[in-house]
Amino acid sequence: MLADGILLKVEGLTKRFPGVVALDGVDLEARAGEVHAICGENGAGKSTLIKMLTGAYTPDSGTINFEGQIYHGLTPRKAMGVGIACIYQELNLIPHLSVAENIFLGREIYLAEKINVLDRKQMREKAAELLADLGLAISPTARVGTLGVGHQQMIEICRAMWSNAKLIIMDEPTSSLSEKEADDLFRVMAQMKARGVTILFISHRLDEVRANCDRVTVMRDGKTVARVDMKDSSIDEIIQLMVGRNIQNKYPKQRAAHGDVVLKVNKLNRKGVLHDVSFELRAGEVLGFAGLVGAGRTETARAITGADPYDSGNIEVFGKPVTIRTPLDSINAGIAFLTENRKEQGLILIQSVAFNATIVNMHKYGTNGWLSLKRVRDTAQKICAEMRLKTSGMEMPVGKLSGGNQQKVVIAKWLLSKSRIFIFDEPTRGIDVGAKVEVYKLINQLVADGAGVIIICSEMEEVLGMADRILVMHEGEITGEMSREDATQEKIMYAASGFRQAS
Amino acid sequence: MSNEAITNKASELKADAKSGAMAEKLYQLGVLLSLLLLCAVMSVLSSRFLSFDNLMNVASQAAVSAIVSIGMFLAILTAGIDLSVGSVLALSTMMMGIASDHWGLNPYICILVCLGTGALLGLANGLLLTKLHLPHPFISTLGMQKMARGIALFVTAAAPISMFPDEIQFLGNNSVGQVPVSFILVGILYAAMYLFLTRTSTGRYIYAVGGNKEAARLSGIKVNSILNLVYVISGFTAALAGLVLAGRVNAVYPLAGLDYETDAIAAVIIGGASFFGGVGSIGNTIIGVLLIAVLRNGLNLLNVDSAFQTFAIGAVIVVAVAVDVLRQNVMKSGR
């Protein structure tokens, strides 16, 4: 152990990739039993730093001092061996196996190790013990695939605990959790901290960092710019350190004049998923959908846009009833759906920026069936310039862009679709502070031009910051409606927990 | 982000894009060089390799394979596969033989029967995938491979049919000056397919479906229609290849096209298409076709045991797919 209870001390870590310095002399220091945040915009070098600690990358220079032992580079096996575990955004669990089997995967308890016979009973008991220690009501025999994301993450934590990890790295652990699940996670983190486990916490959600971390290391452009004590600094200061400039307004909300009803949904039903969902959206309005993960908000959007079928209900667009069975029907009706998972559902990562931006109704860019490649490129170039997309060219594969720029390509694609109704599902997930503000400004511009916008947000602050009116869903039903002026976090939580609004 | 940082970022992105494109170019150059190297080695080992007759022989064998490979390329481009091409070729040409020999139909109608049978079998492959939702075209086309071969054997009780009218033989047997009609056909088909894939929205949608089916669907692309079309084209090109083959040998037989799918898969993958879908160019497929044709011809000339030939083609496929996996990993590790 190093002096002053310091568990990990990284000094001068540098990593170059062809044409770019990803990390430039990064320093990091974490004490035993500390929750230490690493903050920075996308591309600041957080992922590269983590990969160095987990042994995925070898540093070009610099040292990693872990428990007084100096390493010039780690391998995944070595990192695991010394007690460094990482919980990635995409969980590494096997859905068909039980909770206990997943926890002990690769580190099983044997009855007779020589002949490879497992002690299933002891593993079940030990798993139950680990789960109970963390205060989790999960059965060790449950199949992991049947659990929610929040619980799955807990299983990963149990795995790390079983492997006697001293340092647990959590990469954006709350990005796919509801607020309640996130609270559970923070409770478990506090328990691990009390046992002397160090947690490196990477998150874009600064309120979480503020509430749960002891210290924070801020990174920018591959360098560490500051290490501050949480109790001596404010969120605004951290944001300033991250972006190197002052972001005055996190939510640059501008109200637009509201016009006619552009979308009217009446008693939309899907068995077991949606129950009598009815609402209206006006031109120039930003309608926010709040609720816990799994409350039926995404499902509502998917049913309206033909991504999923629905059993009954009517949809009217611009006062006319429409039948929407496929995404193409939705596009033809003027409704754009910007899905929450841009990598899985929004983009074709191996294809170019131009291709992705013009994919909706691509036949428009041609005459007599022949595509005009020049028109495709020029159109894409124009919209990307308007959106200030950072790319080396229209032929760049979108998979190589940062999260914020990928999201801009998704928005560009739907702007070009000539839609008048835009449904944004988690529009700012996984993108950095600067890019978020740009997305909000684009939403402002859309409503100023008379489009109707629906935003589905799991961050309550965002929905409060950007929506004119908020609908709250719980288990497939709308349980609350409130105007921007009336809405509070408490009221939303109340409705999101299934209590109907007293009206 | 400071101006300097933005400039850095932009140059980093540029370097990334460049290195990706470079890697692709290098790979294609590598395949072309392997082909030339193989030709050089063969011409040293066998004096007959570079003779006009032999080269024409290689090319006319390659012509049939090149046409089959067009359909296979499309199927693989959509992250699928068509294992039925060889059997579809056999059944389509057998139907043509029956139409001509047993029913005495007009030769042009017989050609339509051949191509129509191929397209219909392809449509069946597509519908098995898109309507019955069989888990992967591997299954539907494997089933079709066996069913079509079974019918092809059944319709004439496994007997071949020969002696066709000139019209049917035209594509496989005639020349314009020194140039066989089949070569011209291959050139036209590849040029047309290139234009279709790069210059029409339907062609671009095939890449979109292969790159990310769900994103394509949510972007309003009729994914099922695209997949059906791909398998119809694959059935059609298999039948067309069969027509060329039937013309060349002036006969149709139920075991025609055996193992053609293996050569076509090898050619497409060597040509740089990816089993993961969404990546590849039709122009490079022809290089893969030639490589396989030269390899087979060379081994024949050297009197290598046919058992080893089979082994060699298998090994080539494994190596090509392994290289594909490596290339995809290199492309992914960019971020």
mmCIF file of C-alpha atoms in Angstrom, chain A residues 18-20 41-43 51 57 221 243 245 302 306-308 327-328 331 337 339 343-348 350-351 355 359-363 369-373 390-392 396-397 399-402 413-414, chain B residues 1-2 5-6 8-17 19-20 192 195-196 198-201 204-205 207-212 214-222 277-279 328 330-335:
data_model
loop_
_atom_site.group_PDB
_atom_site.id
_atom_site.type_symbol
_atom_site.label_atom_id
_atom_site.label_comp_id
_atom_site.label_asym_id
_atom_site.label_seq_id
_atom_site.Cartn_x
_atom_site.Cartn_y
_atom_site.Cartn_z
ATOM 1 C CA PRO A 18 -1.516 6.661 -35.479
ATOM 2 C CA GLY A 19 -1.979 10.390 -36.012
ATOM 3 C CA VAL A 20 -3.277 11.218 -32.550
ATOM 4 C CA GLU A 41 -16.435 15.321 -22.571
ATOM 5 C CA ASN A 42 -16.558 12.464 -25.056
ATOM 6 C CA GLY A 43 -13.149 12.104 -26.609
ATOM 7 C CA LYS A 51 -8.577 0.429 -21.108
ATOM 8 C CA TYR A 57 -4.202 -1.247 -23.997
ATOM 9 C CA ASP A 221 -8.309 16.533 -24.695
ATOM 10 C CA VAL A 243 -15.327 22.146 -21.512
ATOM 11 C CA ARG A 245 -15.425 27.443 -21.196
ATOM 12 C CA ARG A 302 -42.743 2.584 -31.461
ATOM 13 C CA GLY A 306 -45.038 1.515 -37.004
ATOM 14 C CA ALA A 307 -41.919 0.007 -35.438
ATOM 15 C CA ASP A 308 -44.161 -2.293 -33.369
ATOM 16 C CA PRO A 327 -42.082 2.691 -40.376
ATOM 17 C CA LEU A 328 -42.552 3.730 -44.005
ATOM 18 C CA ILE A 331 -42.471 8.560 -42.606
ATOM 19 C CA PHE A 337 -38.754 8.566 -34.832
ATOM 20 C CA THR A 339 -34.599 5.885 -31.541
ATOM 21 C CA LYS A 343 -25.844 2.356 -32.876
ATOM 22 C CA GLU A 344 -28.322 -0.521 -32.979
ATOM 23 C CA GLN A 345 -31.343 1.173 -34.516
ATOM 24 C CA GLY A 346 -30.422 4.567 -35.858
ATOM 25 C CA LEU A 347 -27.306 4.228 -37.949
ATOM 26 C CA ILE A 348 -25.481 1.926 -40.312
ATOM 27 C CA ILE A 350 -19.986 0.948 -41.537
ATOM 28 C CA GLN A 351 -21.604 3.324 -44.005
ATOM 29 C CA PHE A 355 -25.248 7.516 -46.904
ATOM 30 C CA ILE A 359 -31.114 7.029 -46.357
ATOM 31 C CA VAL A 360 -34.745 7.996 -45.759
ATOM 32 C CA ASN A 361 -36.479 8.127 -49.145
ATOM 33 C CA MET A 362 -33.171 7.969 -50.947
ATOM 34 C CA HIS A 363 -34.989 7.662 -54.272
ATOM 35 C CA GLY A 369 -34.511 5.699 -61.076
ATOM 36 C CA TRP A 370 -30.864 6.783 -61.275
ATOM 37 C CA LEU A 371 -29.376 8.157 -58.094
ATOM 38 C CA SER A 372 -27.417 11.392 -58.322
ATOM 39 C CA LEU A 373 -24.402 10.758 -56.110
ATOM 40 C CA LYS A 390 -17.265 17.446 -36.958
ATOM 41 C CA THR A 391 -16.174 15.021 -39.634
ATOM 42 C CA SER A 392 -13.313 14.738 -42.064
ATOM 43 C CA MET A 396 -16.315 9.039 -43.254
ATOM 44 C CA PRO A 397 -17.957 5.899 -41.783
ATOM 45 C CA GLY A 399 -18.972 4.394 -36.696
ATOM 46 C CA LYS A 400 -15.788 6.444 -36.376
ATOM 47 C CA LEU A 401 -17.548 9.592 -35.134
ATOM 48 C CA SER A 402 -18.038 10.516 -31.472
ATOM 49 C CA LYS A 413 -31.291 12.132 -41.507
ATOM 50 C CA TRP A 414 -34.701 12.943 -40.062
ATOM 51 C CA MET B 1 -13.126 22.646 -27.125
ATOM 52 C CA SER B 2 -10.381 25.004 -28.251
ATOM 53 C CA ALA B 5 -8.334 20.783 -30.227
ATOM 54 C CA ILE B 6 -10.859 20.885 -33.043
ATOM 55 C CA ASN B 8 -6.439 17.974 -33.816
ATOM 56 C CA LYS B 9 -9.708 16.117 -33.706
ATOM 57 C CA ALA B 10 -10.352 16.716 -37.396
ATOM 58 C CA SER B 11 -6.915 15.499 -38.396
ATOM 59 C CA GLU B 12 -7.339 12.469 -36.156
ATOM 60 C CA LEU B 13 -10.634 11.667 -37.857
ATOM 61 C CA LYS B 14 -9.066 12.162 -41.245
ATOM 62 C CA ALA B 15 -6.218 9.819 -40.342
ATOM 63 C CA ASP B 16 -8.730 7.250 -39.140
ATOM 64 C CA ALA B 17 -10.797 7.399 -42.308
ATOM 65 C CA SER B 19 -6.189 4.321 -42.643
ATOM 66 C CA GLY B 20 -9.507 2.465 -43.003
ATOM 67 C CA ALA B 192 -25.154 -3.601 -64.860
ATOM 68 C CA LEU B 195 -24.563 0.480 -61.678
ATOM 69 C CA PHE B 196 -27.551 -1.057 -59.920
ATOM 70 C CA THR B 198 -24.073 2.130 -56.643
ATOM 71 C CA ARG B 199 -26.451 4.297 -58.626
ATOM 72 C CA THR B 200 -29.980 3.241 -57.696
ATOM 73 C CA SER B 201 -31.715 3.664 -54.368
ATOM 74 C CA ARG B 204 -28.060 1.312 -51.888
ATOM 75 C CA TYR B 205 -30.872 -0.138 -49.762
ATOM 76 C CA TYR B 207 -26.171 -2.235 -48.550
ATOM 77 C CA ALA B 208 -28.312 -0.593 -45.861
ATOM 78 C CA VAL B 209 -30.146 -3.835 -45.048
ATOM 79 C CA GLY B 210 -26.841 -5.688 -44.888
ATOM 80 C CA GLY B 211 -25.235 -3.027 -42.692
ATOM 81 C CA ASN B 212 -28.031 -2.760 -40.129
ATOM 82 C CA GLU B 214 -33.213 -2.713 -37.921
ATOM 83 C CA ALA B 215 -31.907 0.776 -38.703
ATOM 84 C CA ALA B 216 -32.875 0.195 -42.342
ATOM 85 C CA ARG B 217 -36.394 -0.878 -41.370
ATOM 86 C CA LEU B 218 -36.890 2.125 -39.092
ATOM 87 C CA SER B 219 -35.656 4.360 -41.915
ATOM 88 C CA GLY B 220 -38.616 3.250 -43.984
ATOM 89 C CA ILE B 221 -36.845 0.684 -46.134
ATOM 90 C CA LYS B 222 -38.995 -2.330 -47.020
ATOM 91 C CA GLY B 277 -22.927 -7.968 -44.291
ATOM 92 C CA GLY B 278 -23.039 -4.480 -45.751
ATOM 93 C CA VAL B 279 -19.477 -4.488 -47.087
ATOM 94 C CA GLN B 328 -13.636 -6.344 -39.522
ATOM 95 C CA VAL B 330 -9.326 -3.745 -37.513
ATOM 96 C CA MET B 331 -12.186 -1.556 -38.767
ATOM 97 C CA LYS B 332 -14.058 -1.805 -35.462
ATOM 98 C CA SER B 333 -11.062 -1.022 -33.288
ATOM 99 C CA GLY B 334 -11.021 2.486 -34.770
ATOM 100 C CA ARG B 335 -13.056 3.661 -31.776
#
